[in-house]
Protein backbone atom coordinates (compact mmCIF):
# COMPACT_ATOMS: atom_id res chain seq x y z
CA UNK A 1 0.00 0.00 0.00
CA UNK A 2 1.06 3.56 -0.67
CA UNK A 3 1.59 5.67 2.44
CA UNK A 4 2.94 8.84 0.85
CA UNK A 5 0.57 10.88 3.06
CA UNK A 6 2.92 10.06 5.95
CA UNK A 7 5.90 11.76 4.28
CA UNK A 8 5.07 15.10 5.88
CA UNK A 9 5.43 13.50 9.32
CA UNK A 10 8.94 12.28 8.57
CA UNK A 11 9.87 15.51 6.82
CA UNK A 12 8.87 17.52 9.92
CA UNK A 13 11.86 16.21 11.84
CA UNK A 14 12.19 14.54 15.22
CA UNK A 15 12.43 13.62 17.92
CA UNK A 16 8.89 12.24 17.98
CA UNK A 17 6.48 10.97 20.59
CA UNK A 18 4.18 8.17 19.45
CA UNK A 19 1.22 7.24 21.66
CA UNK A 20 -1.13 4.29 21.20
CA UNK A 21 -4.33 4.17 23.27
CA UNK A 22 -6.29 0.95 22.91
CA UNK A 23 -10.07 1.03 22.69
CA UNK A 24 -11.85 0.02 25.89
CA UNK A 25 -15.44 -0.59 26.92
CA UNK A 26 -17.38 2.67 27.30
CA UNK A 27 -17.94 3.54 30.95
CA UNK A 28 -19.32 6.28 33.18
CA UNK A 29 -15.85 6.99 34.56
CA UNK A 30 -14.14 7.19 31.16
CA UNK A 31 -12.73 10.61 32.04
CA UNK A 32 -11.02 9.30 35.20
CA UNK A 33 -9.71 6.17 33.47
CA UNK A 34 -8.36 8.19 30.55
CA UNK A 35 -6.54 10.58 32.87
CA UNK A 36 -4.92 7.68 34.73
CA UNK A 37 -3.88 5.98 31.48
CA UNK A 38 -2.43 9.19 30.06
CA UNK A 39 -0.62 9.98 33.30
CA UNK A 40 1.30 6.72 33.07
CA UNK A 41 2.18 7.25 29.42
CA UNK A 42 3.09 10.87 30.07
CA UNK A 43 5.53 9.91 32.83
CA UNK A 44 7.16 7.37 30.51
CA UNK A 45 7.59 9.93 27.72
CA UNK A 46 8.92 12.54 30.12
CA UNK A 47 11.47 10.10 31.51
CA UNK A 48 12.50 9.30 27.93
CA UNK A 49 13.26 12.99 27.26
CA UNK A 50 10.03 14.44 25.84
CA UNK A 51 9.65 18.15 26.63
CA UNK A 52 6.65 19.79 28.26
CA UNK A 53 5.32 21.59 25.12
CA UNK A 54 5.28 18.29 23.21
CA UNK A 55 3.50 16.49 26.06
CA UNK A 56 0.91 19.26 26.35
CA UNK A 57 0.13 19.07 22.63
CA UNK A 58 -0.59 15.33 22.95
CA UNK A 59 -2.57 15.83 26.14
CA UNK A 60 -4.86 18.24 24.33
CA UNK A 61 -5.92 15.44 21.99
CA UNK A 62 -6.52 12.93 24.78
CA UNK A 63 -8.08 14.87 27.67
CA UNK A 64 -10.92 16.31 25.62
CA UNK A 65 -14.28 17.64 26.84
CA UNK A 66 -16.04 14.45 25.71
CA UNK A 67 -13.56 11.69 26.60
CA UNK A 68 -15.80 8.66 25.98
CA UNK A 69 -15.01 8.46 22.25
CA UNK A 70 -11.24 8.58 22.85
CA UNK A 71 -11.57 6.00 25.62
CA UNK A 72 -13.79 3.66 23.61
CA UNK A 73 -12.33 3.99 20.09
CA UNK A 74 -8.67 4.41 21.01
CA UNK A 75 -6.13 6.74 19.41
CA UNK A 76 -2.77 6.89 17.75
CA UNK A 77 -1.08 10.28 18.16
CA UNK A 78 2.29 11.31 16.76
CA UNK A 79 3.80 14.65 17.75
CA UNK A 80 7.07 16.55 17.68
CA UNK A 81 8.10 19.93 19.03
CA UNK A 82 5.93 21.59 16.39
CA UNK A 83 2.74 19.90 17.60
CA UNK A 84 0.52 16.95 16.69
CA UNK A 85 1.26 15.44 13.28
CA UNK A 86 -1.08 12.42 13.31
CA UNK A 87 -4.25 11.87 15.35
CA UNK A 88 -6.49 8.99 14.28
CA UNK A 89 -8.80 6.34 15.72
CA UNK A 90 -6.89 3.25 16.71
CA UNK A 91 -7.42 -0.30 17.90
CA UNK A 92 -11.08 -0.47 18.79
CA UNK A 93 -10.94 -4.23 19.16
CA UNK A 94 -7.40 -5.63 19.20
CA UNK A 95 -6.75 -5.12 22.92
CA UNK A 96 -3.00 -4.76 22.49
CA UNK A 97 -2.66 -2.29 25.36
CA UNK A 98 -1.47 1.30 25.64
CA UNK A 99 2.05 2.22 24.54
CA UNK A 100 4.25 5.31 24.26
CA UNK A 101 7.53 5.79 22.39
CA UNK A 102 9.98 8.68 22.12
CA UNK A 103 12.76 8.68 19.56
CA UNK A 104 14.27 10.03 16.38
CA UNK A 105 11.54 8.46 14.22
CA UNK A 106 7.89 7.70 15.00
CA UNK A 107 6.97 4.11 15.84
CA UNK A 108 4.41 3.45 13.13
CA UNK A 109 4.80 -0.31 12.68
CA UNK A 110 1.60 -1.21 14.55
CA UNK A 111 -0.33 1.54 12.76
CA UNK A 112 0.92 0.41 9.34
CA UNK A 113 0.01 -3.21 10.06
CA UNK A 114 -3.53 -2.10 10.81
CA UNK A 115 -3.67 0.15 7.75
CA UNK A 116 -2.38 -2.67 5.52
CA UNK A 117 -5.40 -4.75 6.59
CA UNK A 118 -7.90 -1.93 6.09
CA UNK A 119 -10.25 -2.05 3.12
CA UNK A 120 -12.48 0.74 1.87
CA UNK A 121 -15.77 -0.84 0.87
CA UNK A 122 -18.81 0.51 -0.96
CA UNK A 123 -21.73 -1.47 0.48
CA UNK A 124 -24.90 -1.55 -1.64
CA UNK A 125 -27.97 -2.94 0.13
CA UNK A 126 -30.26 -3.38 -2.85
CA UNK A 127 -34.03 -3.55 -3.04
CA UNK A 128 -36.63 -3.13 -5.73
CA UNK A 129 -36.88 0.59 -4.93
CA UNK A 130 -33.16 1.33 -5.34
CA UNK A 131 -30.51 0.79 -2.68
CA UNK A 132 -29.03 2.07 0.53
CA UNK A 133 -25.35 2.79 -0.17
CA UNK A 134 -22.71 3.08 2.53
CA UNK A 135 -18.99 3.76 2.41
CA UNK A 136 -17.21 1.60 5.00
CA UNK A 137 -13.68 1.35 6.33
CA UNK A 138 -13.18 -2.22 7.56
CA UNK A 139 -10.39 -4.37 8.96
CA UNK A 140 -10.74 -8.03 9.98
CA UNK A 141 -10.28 -7.34 13.68
CA UNK A 142 -11.75 -3.95 14.56
CA UNK A 143 -15.06 -2.17 14.50
CA UNK A 144 -15.99 -0.77 11.13
CA UNK A 145 -16.41 2.94 10.54
CA UNK A 146 -18.80 4.28 7.95
CA UNK A 147 -20.19 7.38 6.35
CA UNK A 148 -23.88 8.27 6.54
CA UNK A 149 -26.02 5.95 4.38
CA UNK A 150 -27.52 7.33 1.17
CA UNK A 151 -30.79 5.98 -0.26
CA UNK A 152 -30.40 6.03 -4.04
CA UNK A 153 -33.43 5.74 -6.32
CA UNK A 154 -34.29 6.45 -9.93
CA UNK A 155 -36.27 9.36 -11.33
CA UNK A 156 -39.50 7.36 -11.37
CA UNK A 157 -41.26 7.70 -8.02
CA UNK A 158 -44.14 5.42 -8.92
CA UNK A 159 -44.92 2.87 -6.20
CA UNK A 160 -44.20 -0.57 -7.63
CA UNK A 161 -46.41 -2.17 -4.97
CA UNK A 162 -49.45 -0.03 -5.79
CA UNK A 163 -52.35 -2.07 -7.29
CA UNK A 164 -53.11 -1.28 -10.94
CA UNK A 165 -56.55 -1.69 -12.46
CA UNK A 166 -58.32 -0.92 -15.67
CA UNK A 167 -56.76 -1.83 -18.99
CA UNK A 168 -53.50 -3.13 -17.54
CA UNK A 169 -52.93 -6.84 -18.08
CA UNK A 170 -50.78 -8.88 -15.76
CA UNK A 171 -47.93 -8.88 -18.31
CA UNK A 172 -48.18 -5.10 -18.76
CA UNK A 173 -48.02 -4.61 -15.01
CA UNK A 174 -45.03 -6.94 -14.76
CA UNK A 175 -43.20 -5.10 -17.56
CA UNK A 176 -43.91 -1.72 -15.96
CA UNK A 177 -42.63 -2.93 -12.57
CA UNK A 178 -39.50 -4.31 -14.23
CA UNK A 179 -38.89 -0.96 -15.97
CA UNK A 180 -39.17 0.91 -12.65
CA UNK A 181 -36.81 -1.53 -10.89
CA UNK A 182 -34.33 -1.20 -13.76
CA UNK A 183 -34.52 2.60 -13.58
CA UNK A 184 -33.72 2.50 -9.86
CA UNK A 185 -30.87 0.03 -10.44
CA UNK A 186 -29.36 2.21 -13.18
CA UNK A 187 -29.28 5.18 -10.80
CA UNK A 188 -27.62 3.03 -8.13
CA UNK A 189 -24.98 1.86 -10.62
CA UNK A 190 -24.27 5.46 -11.67
CA UNK A 191 -23.90 6.50 -8.03
CA UNK A 192 -21.48 3.62 -7.36
CA UNK A 193 -19.42 4.64 -10.40
CA UNK A 194 -19.07 8.17 -9.01
CA UNK A 195 -17.90 6.79 -5.67
CA UNK A 196 -15.32 4.60 -7.42
CA UNK A 197 -14.04 7.58 -9.41
CA UNK A 198 -13.92 9.91 -6.41
CA UNK A 199 -12.74 7.58 -3.63
CA UNK A 200 -11.11 4.51 -5.28
CA UNK A 201 -12.53 1.84 -2.90
CA UNK A 202 -10.99 -1.62 -2.60
CA UNK A 203 -14.29 -3.49 -2.99
CA UNK A 204 -17.93 -3.07 -3.98
CA UNK A 205 -20.25 -5.36 -2.00
CA UNK A 206 -23.82 -5.90 -3.16
CA UNK A 207 -26.23 -7.23 -0.53
CA UNK A 208 -30.00 -7.31 -0.10
CA UNK A 209 -32.92 -9.19 -1.56
CA UNK A 210 -32.40 -11.27 -4.69
CA UNK A 211 -34.31 -9.26 -7.30
CA UNK A 212 -32.75 -6.01 -6.17
CA UNK A 213 -29.24 -7.49 -6.23
CA UNK A 214 -29.80 -8.97 -9.67
CA UNK A 215 -31.07 -5.68 -11.08
CA UNK A 216 -28.16 -3.66 -9.67
CA UNK A 217 -25.53 -6.16 -10.84
CA UNK A 218 -26.94 -6.06 -14.36
CA UNK A 219 -26.38 -2.28 -14.52
CA UNK A 220 -22.89 -2.10 -12.99
CA UNK A 221 -20.05 -0.84 -15.15
CA UNK A 222 -16.95 -2.87 -15.97
CA UNK A 223 -14.88 -0.97 -13.39
CA UNK A 224 -17.49 -1.75 -10.71
CA UNK A 225 -17.66 -5.42 -11.73
CA UNK A 226 -13.90 -5.71 -11.24
CA UNK A 227 -14.39 -4.82 -7.57
CA UNK A 228 -17.67 -6.69 -7.10
CA UNK A 229 -18.47 -9.14 -4.31
CA UNK A 230 -21.99 -10.39 -3.61
CA UNK A 231 -23.45 -11.46 -0.27
CA UNK A 232 -26.91 -12.87 0.36
CA UNK A 233 -27.49 -11.05 3.65
CA UNK A 234 -29.52 -7.92 4.19
CA UNK A 235 -32.91 -8.64 2.64
CA UNK A 236 -36.09 -7.28 4.18
CA UNK A 237 -36.97 -10.71 5.54
CA UNK A 238 -33.62 -11.24 7.26
CA UNK A 239 -33.67 -11.30 11.05
CA UNK A 240 -30.81 -9.28 12.44
CA UNK A 241 -29.96 -8.04 8.94
CA UNK A 242 -27.45 -5.44 10.12
CA UNK A 243 -25.52 -7.96 12.19
CA UNK A 244 -25.60 -10.48 9.35
CA UNK A 245 -24.23 -7.91 6.89
CA UNK A 246 -21.50 -6.89 9.33
CA UNK A 247 -20.39 -10.51 9.80
CA UNK A 248 -20.45 -11.17 6.05
CA UNK A 249 -18.46 -8.02 5.21
CA UNK A 250 -15.89 -8.73 7.92
CA UNK A 251 -15.53 -12.32 6.66
CA UNK A 252 -14.98 -10.99 3.14
CA UNK A 253 -12.38 -8.46 4.32
CA UNK A 254 -10.56 -11.16 6.28
CA UNK A 255 -10.34 -13.20 3.09
CA UNK A 256 -9.20 -10.18 1.06
CA UNK A 257 -6.51 -9.37 3.64
CA UNK A 258 -5.23 -12.94 3.48
CA UNK A 259 -5.18 -12.80 -0.31
CA UNK A 260 -3.28 -9.50 -0.21
CA UNK A 261 -0.63 -10.96 2.12
CA UNK A 262 -0.37 -14.14 0.06
CA UNK A 263 0.12 -12.06 -3.09
CA UNK A 264 2.91 -10.12 -1.34
CA UNK A 265 4.63 -13.36 -0.37
CA UNK A 266 4.37 -14.63 -3.96
CA UNK A 267 5.79 -11.37 -5.31
CA UNK A 268 8.70 -11.60 -2.89
CA UNK A 269 9.45 -15.20 -3.91
CA UNK A 270 9.23 -14.38 -7.62
CA UNK A 271 11.41 -11.31 -7.21
CA UNK A 272 14.02 -13.30 -5.30
CA UNK A 273 14.07 -15.83 -8.11
CA UNK A 274 14.92 -12.97 -10.49
CA UNK A 275 17.49 -11.43 -8.14
CA UNK A 276 15.20 -8.48 -7.38
CA UNK A 277 14.51 -8.93 -3.66
CA UNK A 278 16.29 -9.27 -0.32
CA UNK A 279 15.42 -10.46 3.18
CA UNK A 280 16.84 -9.73 6.63
CA UNK A 281 17.54 -6.49 8.45
CA UNK A 282 21.09 -5.91 7.20
CA UNK A 283 20.36 -6.18 3.48
CA UNK A 284 16.95 -4.47 3.66
CA UNK A 285 18.47 -1.61 5.63
CA UNK A 286 21.20 -1.21 3.03
CA UNK A 287 18.80 -1.33 0.10
CA UNK A 288 16.32 1.11 1.60
CA UNK A 289 19.13 3.52 2.44
CA UNK A 290 20.00 3.60 -1.27
CA UNK A 291 16.42 4.23 -2.32
CA UNK A 292 16.34 0.85 -4.05
CA UNK A 293 13.22 -0.55 -2.35
CA UNK A 294 9.97 -0.60 -4.32
CA UNK A 295 7.95 -2.45 -1.65
CA UNK A 296 8.93 -3.01 1.97
CA UNK A 297 7.36 -6.13 3.47
CA UNK A 298 6.85 -6.44 7.22
CA UNK A 299 5.99 -9.56 9.17
CA UNK A 300 2.23 -9.45 9.73
CA UNK A 301 2.55 -9.94 13.49
CA UNK A 302 5.96 -9.11 14.95
CA UNK A 303 8.14 -6.04 14.54
CA UNK A 304 11.81 -6.51 13.69
CA UNK A 305 14.55 -4.65 15.54
CA UNK A 306 15.20 -1.26 13.97
CA UNK A 307 11.97 -1.44 11.98
CA UNK A 308 10.87 2.16 12.66
CA UNK A 309 13.98 3.65 11.02
CA UNK A 310 13.69 1.32 8.02
CA UNK A 311 10.02 2.25 7.58
CA UNK A 312 10.93 5.94 7.74
CA UNK A 313 13.48 5.60 4.94
CA UNK A 314 11.10 3.49 2.88
CA UNK A 315 8.29 6.05 3.02
CA UNK A 316 10.64 8.96 2.36
CA UNK A 317 11.87 7.14 -0.77
CA UNK A 318 8.24 6.54 -1.93
CA UNK A 319 8.34 2.78 -1.33
CA UNK A 320 5.08 0.95 -0.70
CA UNK A 321 4.52 -0.93 2.57
CA UNK A 322 2.92 -4.37 2.78
CA UNK A 323 2.61 -7.41 5.01
CA UNK A 324 3.69 -11.00 4.56
CA UNK A 325 2.42 -13.97 6.53
CA UNK A 326 5.19 -16.26 5.31
CA UNK A 327 8.43 -16.31 7.34
CA UNK A 328 11.16 -13.86 6.31
CA UNK A 329 14.68 -13.51 7.69
CA UNK A 330 14.44 -11.12 10.68
CA UNK A 331 10.77 -10.67 9.81
CA UNK A 332 11.47 -8.19 7.04
CA UNK A 333 11.93 -8.24 3.27
CA UNK A 334 12.06 -5.91 0.29
CA UNK A 335 11.14 -6.09 -3.37
CA UNK A 336 13.69 -3.96 -5.22
CA UNK A 337 13.52 -1.44 -8.02
CA UNK A 338 16.53 -3.07 -9.70
CA UNK A 339 18.82 -6.07 -9.21
CA UNK A 340 20.38 -6.95 -5.88
CA UNK A 341 23.98 -6.29 -6.97
CA UNK A 342 23.13 -2.72 -7.99
CA UNK A 343 20.92 -2.15 -4.94
CA UNK A 344 23.61 -3.21 -2.47
CA UNK A 345 26.64 -1.88 -4.30
CA UNK A 346 29.02 0.42 -2.44
Coordinates of C-alpha atoms in Angstrom, one line a residue:
X1 CA 0.0 0.0 0.0
X2 CA 1.1 3.6 -0.7
X3 CA 1.6 5.7 2.4
X4 CA 2.9 8.8 0.9
X5 CA 0.6 10.9 3.1
X6 CA 2.9 10.1 6.0
X7 CA 5.9 11.8 4.3
X8 CA 5.1 15.1 5.9
X9 CA 5.4 13.5 9.3
X10 CA 8.9 12.3 8.6
X11 CA 9.9 15.5 6.8
X12 CA 8.9 17.5 9.9
X13 CA 11.9 16.2 11.8
X14 CA 12.2 14.5 15.2
X15 CA 12.4 13.6 17.9
X16 CA 8.9 12.2 18.0
X17 CA 6.5 11.0 20.6
X18 CA 4.2 8.2 19.5
X19 CA 1.2 7.2 21.7
X20 CA -1.1 4.3 21.2
X21 CA -4.3 4.2 23.3
X22 CA -6.3 1.0 22.9
X23 CA -10.1 1.0 22.7
X24 CA -11.9 0.0 25.9
X25 CA -15.4 -0.6 26.9
X26 CA -17.4 2.7 27.3
X27 CA -17.9 3.5 30.9
X28 CA -19.3 6.3 33.2
X29 CA -15.8 7.0 34.6
X30 CA -14.1 7.2 31.2
X31 CA -12.7 10.6 32.0
X32 CA -11.0 9.3 35.2
X33 CA -9.7 6.2 33.5
X34 CA -8.4 8.2 30.6
X35 CA -6.5 10.6 32.9
X36 CA -4.9 7.7 34.7
X37 CA -3.9 6.0 31.5
X38 CA -2.4 9.2 30.1
X39 CA -0.6 10.0 33.3
X40 CA 1.3 6.7 33.1
X41 CA 2.2 7.3 29.4
X42 CA 3.1 10.9 30.1
X43 CA 5.5 9.9 32.8
X44 CA 7.2 7.4 30.5
X45 CA 7.6 9.9 27.7
X46 CA 8.9 12.5 30.1
X47 CA 11.5 10.1 31.5
X48 CA 12.5 9.3 27.9
X49 CA 13.3 13.0 27.3
X50 CA 10.0 14.4 25.8
X51 CA 9.6 18.1 26.6
X52 CA 6.7 19.8 28.3
X53 CA 5.3 21.6 25.1
X54 CA 5.3 18.3 23.2
X55 CA 3.5 16.5 26.1
X56 CA 0.9 19.3 26.4
X57 CA 0.1 19.1 22.6
X58 CA -0.6 15.3 22.9
X59 CA -2.6 15.8 26.1
X60 CA -4.9 18.2 24.3
X61 CA -5.9 15.4 22.0
X62 CA -6.5 12.9 24.8
X63 CA -8.1 14.9 27.7
X64 CA -10.9 16.3 25.6
X65 CA -14.3 17.6 26.8
X66 CA -16.0 14.4 25.7
X67 CA -13.6 11.7 26.6
X68 CA -15.8 8.7 26.0
X69 CA -15.0 8.5 22.3
X70 CA -11.2 8.6 22.8
X71 CA -11.6 6.0 25.6
X72 CA -13.8 3.7 23.6
X73 CA -12.3 4.0 20.1
X74 CA -8.7 4.4 21.0
X75 CA -6.1 6.7 19.4
X76 CA -2.8 6.9 17.8
X77 CA -1.1 10.3 18.2
X78 CA 2.3 11.3 16.8
X79 CA 3.8 14.7 17.7
X80 CA 7.1 16.6 17.7
X81 CA 8.1 19.9 19.0
X82 CA 5.9 21.6 16.4
X83 CA 2.7 19.9 17.6
X84 CA 0.5 17.0 16.7
X85 CA 1.3 15.4 13.3
X86 CA -1.1 12.4 13.3
X87 CA -4.3 11.9 15.3
X88 CA -6.5 9.0 14.3
X89 CA -8.8 6.3 15.7
X90 CA -6.9 3.2 16.7
X91 CA -7.4 -0.3 17.9
X92 CA -11.1 -0.5 18.8
X93 CA -10.9 -4.2 19.2
X94 CA -7.4 -5.6 19.2
X95 CA -6.7 -5.1 22.9
X96 CA -3.0 -4.8 22.5
X97 CA -2.7 -2.3 25.4
X98 CA -1.5 1.3 25.6
X99 CA 2.1 2.2 24.5
X100 CA 4.2 5.3 24.3
X101 CA 7.5 5.8 22.4
X102 CA 10.0 8.7 22.1
X103 CA 12.8 8.7 19.6
X104 CA 14.3 10.0 16.4
X105 CA 11.5 8.5 14.2
X106 CA 7.9 7.7 15.0
X107 CA 7.0 4.1 15.8
X108 CA 4.4 3.4 13.1
X109 CA 4.8 -0.3 12.7
X110 CA 1.6 -1.2 14.5
X111 CA -0.3 1.5 12.8
X112 CA 0.9 0.4 9.3
X113 CA 0.0 -3.2 10.1
X114 CA -3.5 -2.1 10.8
X115 CA -3.7 0.1 7.7
X116 CA -2.4 -2.7 5.5
X117 CA -5.4 -4.7 6.6
X118 CA -7.9 -1.9 6.1
X119 CA -10.3 -2.0 3.1
X120 CA -12.5 0.7 1.9
X121 CA -15.8 -0.8 0.9
X122 CA -18.8 0.5 -1.0
X123 CA -21.7 -1.5 0.5
X124 CA -24.9 -1.5 -1.6
X125 CA -28.0 -2.9 0.1
X126 CA -30.3 -3.4 -2.8
X127 CA -34.0 -3.5 -3.0
X128 CA -36.6 -3.1 -5.7
X129 CA -36.9 0.6 -4.9
X130 CA -33.2 1.3 -5.3
X131 CA -30.5 0.8 -2.7
X132 CA -29.0 2.1 0.5
X133 CA -25.4 2.8 -0.2
X134 CA -22.7 3.1 2.5
X135 CA -19.0 3.8 2.4
X136 CA -17.2 1.6 5.0
X137 CA -13.7 1.3 6.3
X138 CA -13.2 -2.2 7.6
X139 CA -10.4 -4.4 9.0
X140 CA -10.7 -8.0 10.0
X141 CA -10.3 -7.3 13.7
X142 CA -11.7 -4.0 14.6
X143 CA -15.1 -2.2 14.5
X144 CA -16.0 -0.8 11.1
X145 CA -16.4 2.9 10.5
X146 CA -18.8 4.3 8.0
X147 CA -20.2 7.4 6.3
X148 CA -23.9 8.3 6.5
X149 CA -26.0 6.0 4.4
X150 CA -27.5 7.3 1.2
X151 CA -30.8 6.0 -0.3
X152 CA -30.4 6.0 -4.0
X153 CA -33.4 5.7 -6.3
X154 CA -34.3 6.4 -9.9
X155 CA -36.3 9.4 -11.3
X156 CA -39.5 7.4 -11.4
X157 CA -41.3 7.7 -8.0
X158 CA -44.1 5.4 -8.9
X159 CA -44.9 2.9 -6.2
X160 CA -44.2 -0.6 -7.6
X161 CA -46.4 -2.2 -5.0
X162 CA -49.4 0.0 -5.8
X163 CA -52.3 -2.1 -7.3
X164 CA -53.1 -1.3 -10.9
X165 CA -56.6 -1.7 -12.5
X166 CA -58.3 -0.9 -15.7
X167 CA -56.8 -1.8 -19.0
X168 CA -53.5 -3.1 -17.5
X169 CA -52.9 -6.8 -18.1
X170 CA -50.8 -8.9 -15.8
X171 CA -47.9 -8.9 -18.3
X172 CA -48.2 -5.1 -18.8
X173 CA -48.0 -4.6 -15.0
X174 CA -45.0 -6.9 -14.8
X175 CA -43.2 -5.1 -17.6
X176 CA -43.9 -1.7 -16.0
X177 CA -42.6 -2.9 -12.6
X178 CA -39.5 -4.3 -14.2
X179 CA -38.9 -1.0 -16.0
X180 CA -39.2 0.9 -12.6
X181 CA -36.8 -1.5 -10.9
X182 CA -34.3 -1.2 -13.8
X183 CA -34.5 2.6 -13.6
X184 CA -33.7 2.5 -9.9
X185 CA -30.9 0.0 -10.4
X186 CA -29.4 2.2 -13.2
X187 CA -29.3 5.2 -10.8
X188 CA -27.6 3.0 -8.1
X189 CA -25.0 1.9 -10.6
X190 CA -24.3 5.5 -11.7
X191 CA -23.9 6.5 -8.0
X192 CA -21.5 3.6 -7.4
X193 CA -19.4 4.6 -10.4
X194 CA -19.1 8.2 -9.0
X195 CA -17.9 6.8 -5.7
X196 CA -15.3 4.6 -7.4
X197 CA -14.0 7.6 -9.4
X198 CA -13.9 9.9 -6.4
X199 CA -12.7 7.6 -3.6
X200 CA -11.1 4.5 -5.3
X201 CA -12.5 1.8 -2.9
X202 CA -11.0 -1.6 -2.6
X203 CA -14.3 -3.5 -3.0
X204 CA -17.9 -3.1 -4.0
X205 CA -20.2 -5.4 -2.0
X206 CA -23.8 -5.9 -3.2
X207 CA -26.2 -7.2 -0.5
X208 CA -30.0 -7.3 -0.1
X209 CA -32.9 -9.2 -1.6
X210 CA -32.4 -11.3 -4.7
X211 CA -34.3 -9.3 -7.3
X212 CA -32.8 -6.0 -6.2
X213 CA -29.2 -7.5 -6.2
X214 CA -29.8 -9.0 -9.7
X215 CA -31.1 -5.7 -11.1
X216 CA -28.2 -3.7 -9.7
X217 CA -25.5 -6.2 -10.8
X218 CA -26.9 -6.1 -14.4
X219 CA -26.4 -2.3 -14.5
X220 CA -22.9 -2.1 -13.0
X221 CA -20.0 -0.8 -15.2
X222 CA -16.9 -2.9 -16.0
X223 CA -14.9 -1.0 -13.4
X224 CA -17.5 -1.7 -10.7
X225 CA -17.7 -5.4 -11.7
X226 CA -13.9 -5.7 -11.2
X227 CA -14.4 -4.8 -7.6
X228 CA -17.7 -6.7 -7.1
X229 CA -18.5 -9.1 -4.3
X230 CA -22.0 -10.4 -3.6
X231 CA -23.4 -11.5 -0.3
X232 CA -26.9 -12.9 0.4
X233 CA -27.5 -11.0 3.6
X234 CA -29.5 -7.9 4.2
X235 CA -32.9 -8.6 2.6
X236 CA -36.1 -7.3 4.2
X237 CA -37.0 -10.7 5.5
X238 CA -33.6 -11.2 7.3
X239 CA -33.7 -11.3 11.0
X240 CA -30.8 -9.3 12.4
X241 CA -30.0 -8.0 8.9
X242 CA -27.4 -5.4 10.1
X243 CA -25.5 -8.0 12.2
X244 CA -25.6 -10.5 9.4
X245 CA -24.2 -7.9 6.9
X246 CA -21.5 -6.9 9.3
X247 CA -20.4 -10.5 9.8
X248 CA -20.5 -11.2 6.0
X249 CA -18.5 -8.0 5.2
X250 CA -15.9 -8.7 7.9
X251 CA -15.5 -12.3 6.7
X252 CA -15.0 -11.0 3.1
X253 CA -12.4 -8.5 4.3
X254 CA -10.6 -11.2 6.3
X255 CA -10.3 -13.2 3.1
X256 CA -9.2 -10.2 1.1
X257 CA -6.5 -9.4 3.6
X258 CA -5.2 -12.9 3.5
X259 CA -5.2 -12.8 -0.3
X260 CA -3.3 -9.5 -0.2
X261 CA -0.6 -11.0 2.1
X262 CA -0.4 -14.1 0.1
X263 CA 0.1 -12.1 -3.1
X264 CA 2.9 -10.1 -1.3
X265 CA 4.6 -13.4 -0.4
X266 CA 4.4 -14.6 -4.0
X267 CA 5.8 -11.4 -5.3
X268 CA 8.7 -11.6 -2.9
X269 CA 9.5 -15.2 -3.9
X270 CA 9.2 -14.4 -7.6
X271 CA 11.4 -11.3 -7.2
X272 CA 14.0 -13.3 -5.3
X273 CA 14.1 -15.8 -8.1
X274 CA 14.9 -13.0 -10.5
X275 CA 17.5 -11.4 -8.1
X276 CA 15.2 -8.5 -7.4
X277 CA 14.5 -8.9 -3.7
X278 CA 16.3 -9.3 -0.3
X279 CA 15.4 -10.5 3.2
X280 CA 16.8 -9.7 6.6
X281 CA 17.5 -6.5 8.4
X282 CA 21.1 -5.9 7.2
X283 CA 20.4 -6.2 3.5
X284 CA 17.0 -4.5 3.7
X285 CA 18.5 -1.6 5.6
X286 CA 21.2 -1.2 3.0
X287 CA 18.8 -1.3 0.1
X288 CA 16.3 1.1 1.6
X289 CA 19.1 3.5 2.4
X290 CA 20.0 3.6 -1.3
X291 CA 16.4 4.2 -2.3
X292 CA 16.3 0.8 -4.0
X293 CA 13.2 -0.6 -2.4
X294 CA 10.0 -0.6 -4.3
X295 CA 8.0 -2.5 -1.7
X296 CA 8.9 -3.0 2.0
X297 CA 7.4 -6.1 3.5
X298 CA 6.8 -6.4 7.2
X299 CA 6.0 -9.6 9.2
X300 CA 2.2 -9.5 9.7
X301 CA 2.5 -9.9 13.5
X302 CA 6.0 -9.1 14.9
X303 CA 8.1 -6.0 14.5
X304 CA 11.8 -6.5 13.7
X305 CA 14.5 -4.7 15.5
X306 CA 15.2 -1.3 14.0
X307 CA 12.0 -1.4 12.0
X308 CA 10.9 2.2 12.7
X309 CA 14.0 3.7 11.0
X310 CA 13.7 1.3 8.0
X311 CA 10.0 2.2 7.6
X312 CA 10.9 5.9 7.7
X313 CA 13.5 5.6 4.9
X314 CA 11.1 3.5 2.9
X315 CA 8.3 6.1 3.0
X316 CA 10.6 9.0 2.4
X317 CA 11.9 7.1 -0.8
X318 CA 8.2 6.5 -1.9
X319 CA 8.3 2.8 -1.3
X320 CA 5.1 1.0 -0.7
X321 CA 4.5 -0.9 2.6
X322 CA 2.9 -4.4 2.8
X323 CA 2.6 -7.4 5.0
X324 CA 3.7 -11.0 4.6
X325 CA 2.4 -14.0 6.5
X326 CA 5.2 -16.3 5.3
X327 CA 8.4 -16.3 7.3
X328 CA 11.2 -13.9 6.3
X329 CA 14.7 -13.5 7.7
X330 CA 14.4 -11.1 10.7
X331 CA 10.8 -10.7 9.8
X332 CA 11.5 -8.2 7.0
X333 CA 11.9 -8.2 3.3
X334 CA 12.1 -5.9 0.3
X335 CA 11.1 -6.1 -3.4
X336 CA 13.7 -4.0 -5.2
X337 CA 13.5 -1.4 -8.0
X338 CA 16.5 -3.1 -9.7
X339 CA 18.8 -6.1 -9.2
X340 CA 20.4 -7.0 -5.9
X341 CA 24.0 -6.3 -7.0
X342 CA 23.1 -2.7 -8.0
X343 CA 20.9 -2.2 -4.9
X344 CA 23.6 -3.2 -2.5
X345 CA 26.6 -1.9 -4.3
X346 CA 29.0 0.4 -2.4

